[in-house]
XYZ file of C-alpha atoms in Angstrom:
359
model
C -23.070 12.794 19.106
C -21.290 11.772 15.679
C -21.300 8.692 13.953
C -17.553 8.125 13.213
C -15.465 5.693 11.135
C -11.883 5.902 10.009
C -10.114 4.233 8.020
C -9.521 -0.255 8.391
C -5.870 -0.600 8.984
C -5.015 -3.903 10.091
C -5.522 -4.304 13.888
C -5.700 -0.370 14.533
C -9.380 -0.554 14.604
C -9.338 -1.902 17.746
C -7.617 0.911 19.406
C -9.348 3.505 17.316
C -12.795 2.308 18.411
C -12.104 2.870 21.967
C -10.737 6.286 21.367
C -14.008 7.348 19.745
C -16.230 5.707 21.993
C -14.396 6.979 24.770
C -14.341 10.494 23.243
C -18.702 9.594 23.496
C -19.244 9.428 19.901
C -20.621 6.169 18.499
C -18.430 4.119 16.980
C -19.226 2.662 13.381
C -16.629 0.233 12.861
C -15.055 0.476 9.435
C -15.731 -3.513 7.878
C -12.664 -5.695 6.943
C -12.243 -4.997 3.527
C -13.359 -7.880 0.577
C -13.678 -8.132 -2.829
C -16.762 -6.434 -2.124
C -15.338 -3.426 -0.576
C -12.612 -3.405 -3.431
C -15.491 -3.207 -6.153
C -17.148 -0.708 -4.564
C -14.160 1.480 -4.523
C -12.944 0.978 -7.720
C -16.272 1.466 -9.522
C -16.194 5.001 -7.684
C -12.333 6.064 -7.970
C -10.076 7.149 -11.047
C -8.524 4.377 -13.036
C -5.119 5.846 -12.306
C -5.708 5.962 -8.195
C -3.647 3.003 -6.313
C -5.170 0.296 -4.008
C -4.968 2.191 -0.917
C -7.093 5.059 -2.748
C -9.817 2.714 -3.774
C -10.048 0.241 -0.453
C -10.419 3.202 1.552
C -13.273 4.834 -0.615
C -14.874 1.682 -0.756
C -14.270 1.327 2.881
C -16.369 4.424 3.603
C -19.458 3.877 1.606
C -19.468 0.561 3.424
C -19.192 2.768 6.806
C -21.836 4.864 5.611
C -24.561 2.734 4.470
C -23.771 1.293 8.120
C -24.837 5.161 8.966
C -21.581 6.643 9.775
C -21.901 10.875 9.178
C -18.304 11.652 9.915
C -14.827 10.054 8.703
C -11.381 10.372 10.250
C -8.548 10.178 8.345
C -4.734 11.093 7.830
C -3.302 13.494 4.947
C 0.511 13.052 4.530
C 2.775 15.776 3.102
C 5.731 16.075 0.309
C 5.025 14.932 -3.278
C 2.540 11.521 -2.622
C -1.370 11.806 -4.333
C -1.756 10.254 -0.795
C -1.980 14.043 0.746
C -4.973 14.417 -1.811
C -6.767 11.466 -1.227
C -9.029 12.714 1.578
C -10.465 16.199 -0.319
C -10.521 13.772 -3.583
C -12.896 10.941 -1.978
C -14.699 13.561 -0.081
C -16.019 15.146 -3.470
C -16.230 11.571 -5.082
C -18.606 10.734 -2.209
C -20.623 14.094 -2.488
C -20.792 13.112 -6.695
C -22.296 10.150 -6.000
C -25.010 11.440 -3.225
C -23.582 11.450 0.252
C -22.313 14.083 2.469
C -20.328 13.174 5.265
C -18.151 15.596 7.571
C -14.280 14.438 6.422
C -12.072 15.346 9.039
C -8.844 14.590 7.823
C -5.313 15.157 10.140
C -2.289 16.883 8.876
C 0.861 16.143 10.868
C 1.028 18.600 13.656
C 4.795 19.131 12.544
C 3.307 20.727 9.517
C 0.436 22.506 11.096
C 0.155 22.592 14.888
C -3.304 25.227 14.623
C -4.638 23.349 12.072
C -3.832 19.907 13.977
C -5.173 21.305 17.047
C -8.675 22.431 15.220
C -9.321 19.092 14.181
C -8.513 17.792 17.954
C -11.241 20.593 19.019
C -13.999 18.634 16.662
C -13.868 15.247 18.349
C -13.281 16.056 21.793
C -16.653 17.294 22.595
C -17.296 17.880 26.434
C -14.065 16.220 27.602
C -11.745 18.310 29.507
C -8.209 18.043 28.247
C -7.197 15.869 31.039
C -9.366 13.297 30.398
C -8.489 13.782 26.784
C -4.558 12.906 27.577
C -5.836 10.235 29.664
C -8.306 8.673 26.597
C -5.362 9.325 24.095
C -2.051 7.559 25.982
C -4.358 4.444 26.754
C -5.516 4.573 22.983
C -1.491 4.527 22.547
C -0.451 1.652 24.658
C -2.971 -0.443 23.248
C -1.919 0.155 19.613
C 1.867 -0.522 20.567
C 0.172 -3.613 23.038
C -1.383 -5.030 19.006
C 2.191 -4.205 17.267
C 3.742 -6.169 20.027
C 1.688 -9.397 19.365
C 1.976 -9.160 15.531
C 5.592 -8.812 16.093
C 6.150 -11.951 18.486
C 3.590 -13.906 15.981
C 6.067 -13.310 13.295
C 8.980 -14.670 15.454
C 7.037 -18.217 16.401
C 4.965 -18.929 13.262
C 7.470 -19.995 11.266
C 7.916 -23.245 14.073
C 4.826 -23.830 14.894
C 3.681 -27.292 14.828
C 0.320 -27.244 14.387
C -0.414 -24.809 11.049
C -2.824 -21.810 12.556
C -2.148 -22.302 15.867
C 0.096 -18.909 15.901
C -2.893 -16.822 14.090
C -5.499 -18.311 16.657
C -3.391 -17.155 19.595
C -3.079 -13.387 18.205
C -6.782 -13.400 17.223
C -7.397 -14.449 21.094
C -4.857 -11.956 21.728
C -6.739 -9.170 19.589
C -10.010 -9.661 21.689
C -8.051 -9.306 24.872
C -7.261 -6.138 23.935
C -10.396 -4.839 22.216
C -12.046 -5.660 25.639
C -9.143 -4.041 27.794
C -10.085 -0.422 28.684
C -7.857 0.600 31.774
C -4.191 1.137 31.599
C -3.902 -1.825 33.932
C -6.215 -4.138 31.917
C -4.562 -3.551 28.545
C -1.470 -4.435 30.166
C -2.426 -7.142 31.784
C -3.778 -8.427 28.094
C -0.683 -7.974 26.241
C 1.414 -9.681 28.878
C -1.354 -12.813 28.519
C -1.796 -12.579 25.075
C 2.327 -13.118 24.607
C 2.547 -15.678 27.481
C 0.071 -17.449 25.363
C 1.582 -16.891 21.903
C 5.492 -17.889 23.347
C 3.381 -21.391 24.334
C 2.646 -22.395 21.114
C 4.221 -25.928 20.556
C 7.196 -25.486 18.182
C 9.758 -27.581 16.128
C 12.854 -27.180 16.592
C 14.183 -23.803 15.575
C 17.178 -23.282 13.332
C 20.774 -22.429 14.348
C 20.531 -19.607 11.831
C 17.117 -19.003 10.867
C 15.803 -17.606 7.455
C 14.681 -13.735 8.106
C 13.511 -11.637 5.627
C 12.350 -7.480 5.756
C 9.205 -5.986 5.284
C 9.316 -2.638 3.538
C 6.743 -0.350 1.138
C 4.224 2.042 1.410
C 2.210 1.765 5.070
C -0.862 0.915 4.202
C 0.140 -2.072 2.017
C 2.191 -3.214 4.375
C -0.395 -2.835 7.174
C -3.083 -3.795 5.980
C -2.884 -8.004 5.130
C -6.302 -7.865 2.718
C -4.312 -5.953 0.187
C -0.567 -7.416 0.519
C -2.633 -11.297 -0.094
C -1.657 -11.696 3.739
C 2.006 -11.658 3.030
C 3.743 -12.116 6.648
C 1.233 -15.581 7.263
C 2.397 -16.304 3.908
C 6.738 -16.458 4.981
C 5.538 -17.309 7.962
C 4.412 -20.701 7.003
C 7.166 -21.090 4.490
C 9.682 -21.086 7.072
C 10.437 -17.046 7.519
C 11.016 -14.960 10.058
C 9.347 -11.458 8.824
C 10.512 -8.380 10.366
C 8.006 -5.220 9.446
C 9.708 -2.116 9.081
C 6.653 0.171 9.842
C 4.106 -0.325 12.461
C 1.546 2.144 13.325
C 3.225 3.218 16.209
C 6.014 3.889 14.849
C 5.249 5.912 11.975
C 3.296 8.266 14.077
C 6.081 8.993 16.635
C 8.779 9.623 13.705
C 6.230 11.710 11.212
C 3.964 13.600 13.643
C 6.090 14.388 16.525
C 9.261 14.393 16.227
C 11.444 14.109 12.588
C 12.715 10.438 13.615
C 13.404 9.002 10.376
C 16.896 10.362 10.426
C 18.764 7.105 10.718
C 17.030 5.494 7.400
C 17.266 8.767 5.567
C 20.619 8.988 6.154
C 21.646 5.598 5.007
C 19.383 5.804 1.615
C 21.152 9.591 0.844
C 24.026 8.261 -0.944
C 21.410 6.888 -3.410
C 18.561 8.915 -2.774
C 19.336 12.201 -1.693
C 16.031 14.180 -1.805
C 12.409 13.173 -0.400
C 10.181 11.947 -3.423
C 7.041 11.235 -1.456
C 5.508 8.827 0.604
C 7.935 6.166 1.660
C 10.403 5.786 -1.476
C 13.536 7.000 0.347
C 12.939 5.000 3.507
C 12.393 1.776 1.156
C 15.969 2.388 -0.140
C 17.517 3.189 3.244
C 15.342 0.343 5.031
C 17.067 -2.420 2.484
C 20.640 -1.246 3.697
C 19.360 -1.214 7.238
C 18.579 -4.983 6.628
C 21.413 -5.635 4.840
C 23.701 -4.499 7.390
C 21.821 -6.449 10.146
C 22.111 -10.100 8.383
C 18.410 -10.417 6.881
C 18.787 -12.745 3.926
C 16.088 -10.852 1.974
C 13.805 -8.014 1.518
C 10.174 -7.812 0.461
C 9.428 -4.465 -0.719
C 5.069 -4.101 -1.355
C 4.502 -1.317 -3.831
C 1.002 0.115 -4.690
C 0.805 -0.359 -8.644
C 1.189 3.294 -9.863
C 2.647 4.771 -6.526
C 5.014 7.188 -7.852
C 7.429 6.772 -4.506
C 7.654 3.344 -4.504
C 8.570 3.342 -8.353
C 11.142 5.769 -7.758
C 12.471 3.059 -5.273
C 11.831 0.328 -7.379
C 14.443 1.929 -10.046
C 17.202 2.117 -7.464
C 16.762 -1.316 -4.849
C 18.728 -3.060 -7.891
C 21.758 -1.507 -7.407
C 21.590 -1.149 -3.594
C 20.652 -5.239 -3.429
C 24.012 -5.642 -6.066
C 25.569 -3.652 -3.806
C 24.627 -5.059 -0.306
C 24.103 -8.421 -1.421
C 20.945 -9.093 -0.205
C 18.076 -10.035 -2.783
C 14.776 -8.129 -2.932
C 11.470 -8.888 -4.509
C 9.156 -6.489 -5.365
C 5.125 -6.683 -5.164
C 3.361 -4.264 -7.038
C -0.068 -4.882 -6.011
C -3.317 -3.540 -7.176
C -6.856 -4.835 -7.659
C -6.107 -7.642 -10.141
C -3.425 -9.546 -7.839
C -4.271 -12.694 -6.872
C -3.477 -14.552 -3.679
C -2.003 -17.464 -5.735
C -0.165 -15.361 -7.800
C 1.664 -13.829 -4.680
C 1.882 -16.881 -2.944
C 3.868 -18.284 -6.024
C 6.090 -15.468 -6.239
C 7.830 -15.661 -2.626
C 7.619 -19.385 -2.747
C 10.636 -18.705 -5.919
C 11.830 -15.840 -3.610
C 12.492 -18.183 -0.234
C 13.643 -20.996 -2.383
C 15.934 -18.674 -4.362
C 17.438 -17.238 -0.672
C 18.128 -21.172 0.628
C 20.236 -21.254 -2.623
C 21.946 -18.640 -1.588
C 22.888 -19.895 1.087
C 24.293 -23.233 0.103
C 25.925 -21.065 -2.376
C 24.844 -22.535 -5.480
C 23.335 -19.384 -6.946
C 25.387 -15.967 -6.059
């Protein structure tokens, strides 16, 4: 039996843990991360290697002192340091005196044998039915979280009583973690919304304020590094639609090339794939634009060469489309207040907009 963690991205932990308890390895949950786990990794990791880079190392010694011996992770492919990141924090970790086994996932799309290998390591004794049957209920209860975060961003902005929205989802969230059967997790979700849509409201705008969500994934997932931006417009007033969920991303990357649409609307400026998410941040700001969002917030590792690339163009595509975009580059030195500030100007600066005093 291993001891397996993986990596702490917002609410997939809960989903994860089944599928590697289920799979009969123990489970060593990977912690939420803190300042703590932020110190740890940045003490260990290059001073050049972005927030995602250092949370997750620091999120592993964390796993391992807890005695984890094996780590899951992704790799990614095209020109991102992300592809790297696994072999780099495997040596870092062997440097510094541990030796777990790193078992880190291409995309099948890139490498079906390899992809299939790694499959062959965790499953143990399970036969490949049960297998399927471990893996689509591990599915349906990650798109089952998305779901909830989704509807929370929809009713926060209303609520009447400040928290009552995150107390439903958090109820919601330990629905699901107990929910095991196919019937059971959807018997959670369905409560956990029923419960959510209750939440006492004001009353809602005519035309309510909505703003994007774009950036690299795991800034965007993960709410310890982005200072917790969604609660954040969601108490100001704003109606936050993410662009990438979990889900999501792995049904357009890993099996089947379903990033088309995006792609094609960021080719006019952005032909070409630079890596990570850059072109998708261009062609997710016209896809907003073109649905009536009044704004985009783009979250940016500091130093992610994608998101720079992205960052040099979203100026002409906002002067373009009309739609304003801020732009978070966030690393281990931003503050909560300092964020906080930042889309307070940002909301203020769309209601201006609208009453047409600024253009």
């Amino acid at each position: 039996m291993k001891k397996i963690t993986f990596p702490h991205m917002g609410s997939s932990h809960i989903a994860f843990s089944m599928l590697v308890k289920e799979l009969g390895h123990e489970v060593i949950k990977p912690p939420a991360p803190t300042r703590k786990t932020l110190t740890y990794g940045t003490k260990h990791s290059p001073e050049f290697a972005c927030i995602p880079f250092k949370v997750l190392l620091g999120t592993y010694l964390e796993a391992i002192e807890k005695g984890a011996d094996t780590i899951v992770s992704s790799g990614g492919v095209g020109p991102c340091r992300a592809g790297y990141y696994g072999e780099l924090q495997n040596k870092i970790l062997q440097d510094i005196g541990y030796n777990p086994d790193f078992v880190i996932f291409e995309p099948p799309l890139k490498s079906l044998s390899d992809f299939m290998s790694k499959i062959k390591i965790l499953k143990g004794n399970n036969s490949w039915i049960a297998l399927l049957d471990i893996v689509r209920r591990t599915w349906h209860k990650l798109i089952a979280l998305d779901d909830l975060e989704s509807e929370v961003n929809k009713i926060r902005p209303y609520e009447l009583n400040k928290g009552e929205t995150s107390k439903q989802l958090k109820i919601g969230q330990s629905m699901l973690d107990e929910a095991q059967s196919m019937k059971e997790i959807k018997e959670a979700r369905n409560e956990a919304l029923k419960a959510i849509r209750k939440v006492k409201c004001l009353e809602r705008p005519e035309k309510p304020i909505k703003v994007g969500l774009i950036g690299e994934i795991y800034v965007v997932l993960e709410p310890f590094i982005n200072a917790d931006v969604e609660k954040t417009l969601g108490e100001l007033g704003v109606q936050v639609d993410r662009s990438i969920h979990l889900t999501n991303w792995t049904r357009d990357n890993t099996l089947i090339d379903g990033e088309k649409g995006v792609k094609k609307l960021a080719r006019p400026y952005l032909d070409q794939l630079v890596g990570g998410h850059g072109q998708n941040s261009i062609g997710e700001t016209i896809h907003y634009a073109e649905n009536d969002f009044d704004g985009v917030v783009h979250l940016a590792p500091f130093t992610c060469i994608p998101e720079i690339v992205a960052k040099s163009i979203i100026p002409k595509v906002s002067q373009d489309y009309n739609i304003p975009v801020i732009t978070l580059f966030l690393d281990e030195q931003t503050g909560k207040a300092g964020v906080q500030t930042r889309l307070e100007a940002f909301v203020d600066l769309i209601k201006k907009k609208r009453l047409g005093e600024v253009s």
